[in-house]
Coordinates of C-alpha atoms in Angstrom, one line a residue:
Chain A
X20 CA 71.6 9.9 69.4
X21 CA 70.7 13.5 69.3
X22 CA 67.5 14.3 71.2
X23 CA 66.6 17.5 69.4
X24 CA 66.9 17.9 65.7
X25 CA 66.4 21.4 64.2
X26 CA 65.1 22.0 60.8
X27 CA 66.2 23.6 58.6
X28 CA 70.0 23.5 59.3
X29 CA 70.3 27.0 57.7
X30 CA 67.8 29.7 56.8
X31 CA 68.4 32.9 54.9
X32 CA 65.8 35.6 54.8
X33 CA 65.4 39.3 54.3
X34 CA 64.7 41.8 57.0
X35 CA 61.0 42.1 57.8
X36 CA 60.3 38.5 56.9
X37 CA 59.3 35.9 59.4
X38 CA 61.6 33.0 60.3
X39 CA 60.3 29.6 61.3
X40 CA 62.5 26.9 62.8
X41 CA 61.4 23.5 63.8
X42 CA 62.7 21.0 66.4
X43 CA 61.9 17.3 66.8
X44 CA 62.7 15.2 69.7
X45 CA 62.4 11.6 70.7
X46 CA 61.6 11.1 74.4
X47 CA 59.2 12.5 77.0
X48 CA 60.1 15.9 78.2
X49 CA 59.4 18.2 81.2
X50 CA 60.0 21.3 79.0
X51 CA 61.6 22.4 75.8
X52 CA 63.7 25.5 75.6
X53 CA 65.1 27.7 72.8
X54 CA 68.4 29.3 72.9
X55 CA 70.3 31.7 70.7
X56 CA 74.0 31.8 70.0
X57 CA 75.9 34.5 68.3
X58 CA 79.1 33.4 66.6
X59 CA 81.8 32.5 69.1
X60 CA 79.7 33.4 72.1
X61 CA 77.7 31.6 74.8
X62 CA 74.1 30.7 74.6
X63 CA 71.3 33.1 75.6
X64 CA 68.0 31.7 76.8
X65 CA 65.0 32.8 74.7
X66 CA 62.0 31.0 75.9
X67 CA 60.8 27.9 77.8
X68 CA 57.7 26.0 77.1
X69 CA 56.4 23.4 79.5
X70 CA 55.1 20.0 78.4
X71 CA 51.6 21.0 79.3
X72 CA 51.7 24.2 77.3
X73 CA 51.0 24.4 73.6
X74 CA 52.0 27.9 72.7
X75 CA 54.0 30.7 74.2
X76 CA 54.8 34.3 73.2
X77 CA 57.7 36.6 74.1
X78 CA 58.0 39.8 72.1
X79 CA 58.5 38.8 68.5
X80 CA 59.0 35.2 69.4
X81 CA 56.3 32.6 69.3
X82 CA 56.9 29.0 70.3
X83 CA 54.6 26.1 69.8
X84 CA 54.9 22.6 71.3
X85 CA 53.1 19.5 70.1
X86 CA 53.9 16.6 72.5
X87 CA 51.9 14.1 70.4
X88 CA 54.3 14.7 67.5
X89 CA 57.2 15.4 69.7
X90 CA 57.9 18.7 67.9
X91 CA 58.3 22.4 68.5
X92 CA 58.6 25.4 66.4
X93 CA 60.1 28.8 66.9
X94 CA 58.7 31.7 64.9
X95 CA 60.5 35.1 64.8
X96 CA 58.3 37.7 63.3
X97 CA 59.5 40.9 61.5
X98 CA 63.1 39.7 61.6
X99 CA 66.0 42.1 61.9
X100 CA 69.6 41.8 60.8
X101 CA 70.5 41.6 64.5
X102 CA 68.5 38.3 64.7
X103 CA 71.3 36.7 62.7
X104 CA 72.5 33.9 64.9
X105 CA 72.3 30.1 65.5
X106 CA 69.2 28.9 67.3
X107 CA 69.1 25.7 69.3
X108 CA 66.3 23.8 70.9
X109 CA 67.0 21.9 74.1
X110 CA 64.9 19.4 75.9
X111 CA 64.7 18.9 79.6
X112 CA 63.9 15.3 80.4
X113 CA 63.9 15.7 84.1
X114 CA 67.5 14.7 84.8
X115 CA 68.7 18.3 85.4
X116 CA 70.7 18.5 82.2
X117 CA 69.6 19.7 78.8
X118 CA 70.1 18.0 75.5
X119 CA 70.7 20.3 72.6
X120 CA 69.8 19.9 69.0
X121 CA 72.2 20.7 66.2
X122 CA 70.8 24.2 65.6
X123 CA 69.6 26.3 62.8
X124 CA 71.8 29.0 61.4
X125 CA 69.7 32.1 60.6
X126 CA 71.0 34.8 58.4
X127 CA 68.9 37.9 58.1
X128 CA 70.0 40.2 55.3
X129 CA 69.3 44.0 55.4
Chain B
X24 CA 69.4 38.6 85.7
X25 CA 71.7 35.7 86.4
X26 CA 75.2 36.2 85.0
X27 CA 77.8 33.6 84.4
X28 CA 81.3 34.8 83.7
X29 CA 83.8 32.5 82.0
X30 CA 87.4 33.1 81.3
X31 CA 89.7 33.2 79.5
X32 CA 87.7 33.8 76.3
X33 CA 90.5 32.6 74.2
X34 CA 93.6 30.6 75.0
X35 CA 96.4 29.2 72.8
X36 CA 98.7 26.7 74.3
X37 CA 101.3 24.2 73.3
X38 CA 100.8 20.5 73.2
X39 CA 101.5 18.8 76.5
X40 CA 100.6 21.8 78.6
X41 CA 97.5 22.2 80.9
X42 CA 94.9 24.9 80.6
X43 CA 92.5 26.0 83.3
X44 CA 89.1 27.5 82.4
X45 CA 87.1 29.3 85.1
X46 CA 83.3 29.6 85.3
X47 CA 81.8 31.9 87.9
X48 CA 78.2 32.7 88.8
X49 CA 78.3 36.4 89.6
X50 CA 75.0 37.2 91.2
X51 CA 73.6 33.8 92.3
X52 CA 74.8 30.6 93.9
X53 CA 75.2 27.7 91.4
X54 CA 74.9 24.4 93.1
X55 CA 75.2 22.7 89.7
X56 CA 77.3 23.7 86.8
X57 CA 77.6 22.1 83.4
X58 CA 80.5 21.9 81.0
X59 CA 79.9 21.6 77.3
X60 CA 82.1 21.3 74.3
X61 CA 81.2 22.6 70.9
X62 CA 82.8 21.9 67.6
X63 CA 82.5 24.3 64.7
X64 CA 78.9 24.6 63.4
X65 CA 77.9 21.7 65.7
X66 CA 75.7 21.3 68.7
X67 CA 76.8 21.4 72.3
X68 CA 78.0 18.2 73.8
X69 CA 77.6 17.8 77.5
X70 CA 81.0 16.8 79.0
X71 CA 80.2 16.7 82.7
X72 CA 78.0 17.9 85.5
X73 CA 79.8 19.7 88.3
X74 CA 78.2 19.7 91.8
X75 CA 79.4 21.9 94.5
X76 CA 81.3 19.9 97.1
X77 CA 81.2 16.6 95.3
X78 CA 82.8 14.8 92.4
X79 CA 81.8 15.7 88.9
X80 CA 79.7 13.3 86.9
X81 CA 81.2 12.7 83.5
X82 CA 79.3 11.8 80.3
X83 CA 80.2 8.6 78.6
X84 CA 83.4 8.9 76.5
X85 CA 84.8 11.9 78.4
X86 CA 88.1 11.2 80.1
X87 CA 87.8 12.4 83.7
X88 CA 91.6 12.3 84.2
X89 CA 92.0 14.6 81.1
X90 CA 89.3 17.0 81.9
X91 CA 89.5 17.8 85.6
X92 CA 86.6 19.6 87.1
X93 CA 86.6 21.2 90.4
X94 CA 83.5 22.9 92.0
X95 CA 84.9 24.1 95.3
X96 CA 82.4 26.9 96.0
X97 CA 78.9 27.8 95.1
X98 CA 80.2 30.4 92.7
X99 CA 83.1 28.8 91.0
X100 CA 83.7 25.7 88.8
X101 CA 86.9 25.1 86.9
X102 CA 87.8 22.9 84.0
X103 CA 91.4 21.9 83.5
X104 CA 92.4 20.4 80.2
X105 CA 95.5 18.4 81.1
X106 CA 98.3 17.5 78.7
X107 CA 96.4 19.2 75.9
X108 CA 96.7 17.9 72.4
X109 CA 95.6 19.5 69.1
X110 CA 92.4 17.4 69.0
X111 CA 91.4 19.1 72.3
X112 CA 91.1 22.4 70.4
X113 CA 87.5 23.4 70.7
X114 CA 85.0 25.8 72.2
X115 CA 84.2 25.1 75.8
X116 CA 81.1 26.6 77.4
X117 CA 80.0 26.4 81.0
X118 CA 76.5 26.9 82.3
X119 CA 74.8 27.0 85.6
X120 CA 71.5 26.5 87.3
X121 CA 71.0 28.5 90.4
X122 CA 70.4 27.0 93.9
X123 CA 66.8 26.1 94.4
X124 CA 66.1 26.1 90.7
X125 CA 65.0 22.6 89.7
X126 CA 63.2 21.7 86.6
X127 CA 61.4 24.2 84.4
X128 CA 64.2 26.7 84.7
X129 CA 66.7 27.9 82.1
X130 CA 70.5 27.5 82.1
X131 CA 72.7 30.6 82.3
X132 CA 75.7 30.3 80.0
X133 CA 79.2 31.8 80.1
X134 CA 80.5 33.3 76.9
X135 CA 82.7 30.3 76.2
X136 CA 86.4 29.7 75.8
X137 CA 88.1 29.1 72.5
X138 CA 91.0 26.7 73.1
X139 CA 93.6 26.2 70.4
X140 CA 96.4 23.7 71.0
X141 CA 99.4 24.0 68.8

């Protein structure tokens, strides 16, 4: 079964608003990563948060991790039209591979 | 940063033919590469893990004789879709983890290959 499940499946907001995406997973992890994918392209790594970390920031991105609830959230502040993409969480369970969630499609309208 | 180059970006082929997709790490050595398949608006499904100098490890349900993987050098892995059928049409993406990078490191992705089998 899918390890990571993103919520919502799709999100539509206006430029300047914040976008929050959530990810739930089922097993123990070493770390959780967020990736971005523009339509028809490969994935770009955004941020990695380790299992012993609770919050991490990178520019306009803020990621939280709650291992007790097996969940993570990605917050994009002051969104821009260029942020339009699909966002995936991926869990690293220590087996060298990553397991990806189904993704959230974010549409930021000008 | 680490760059993974994948080509072709698009390929259209006829049923029954074979297609080779290349994945290269341009500025680092990739001891391990991963091949994913992605259906429209779906997640990435891991097909196989390719290790330099050894046989690939295939995920359950992936036919190793149909999806041939070769990782002959530290910078190149290839995926060959043999005797392609329309149901093989999909978006194939490779990724790599550099040598020495164990856990707690990101994957570097190629830009994917859109395969259409007619």
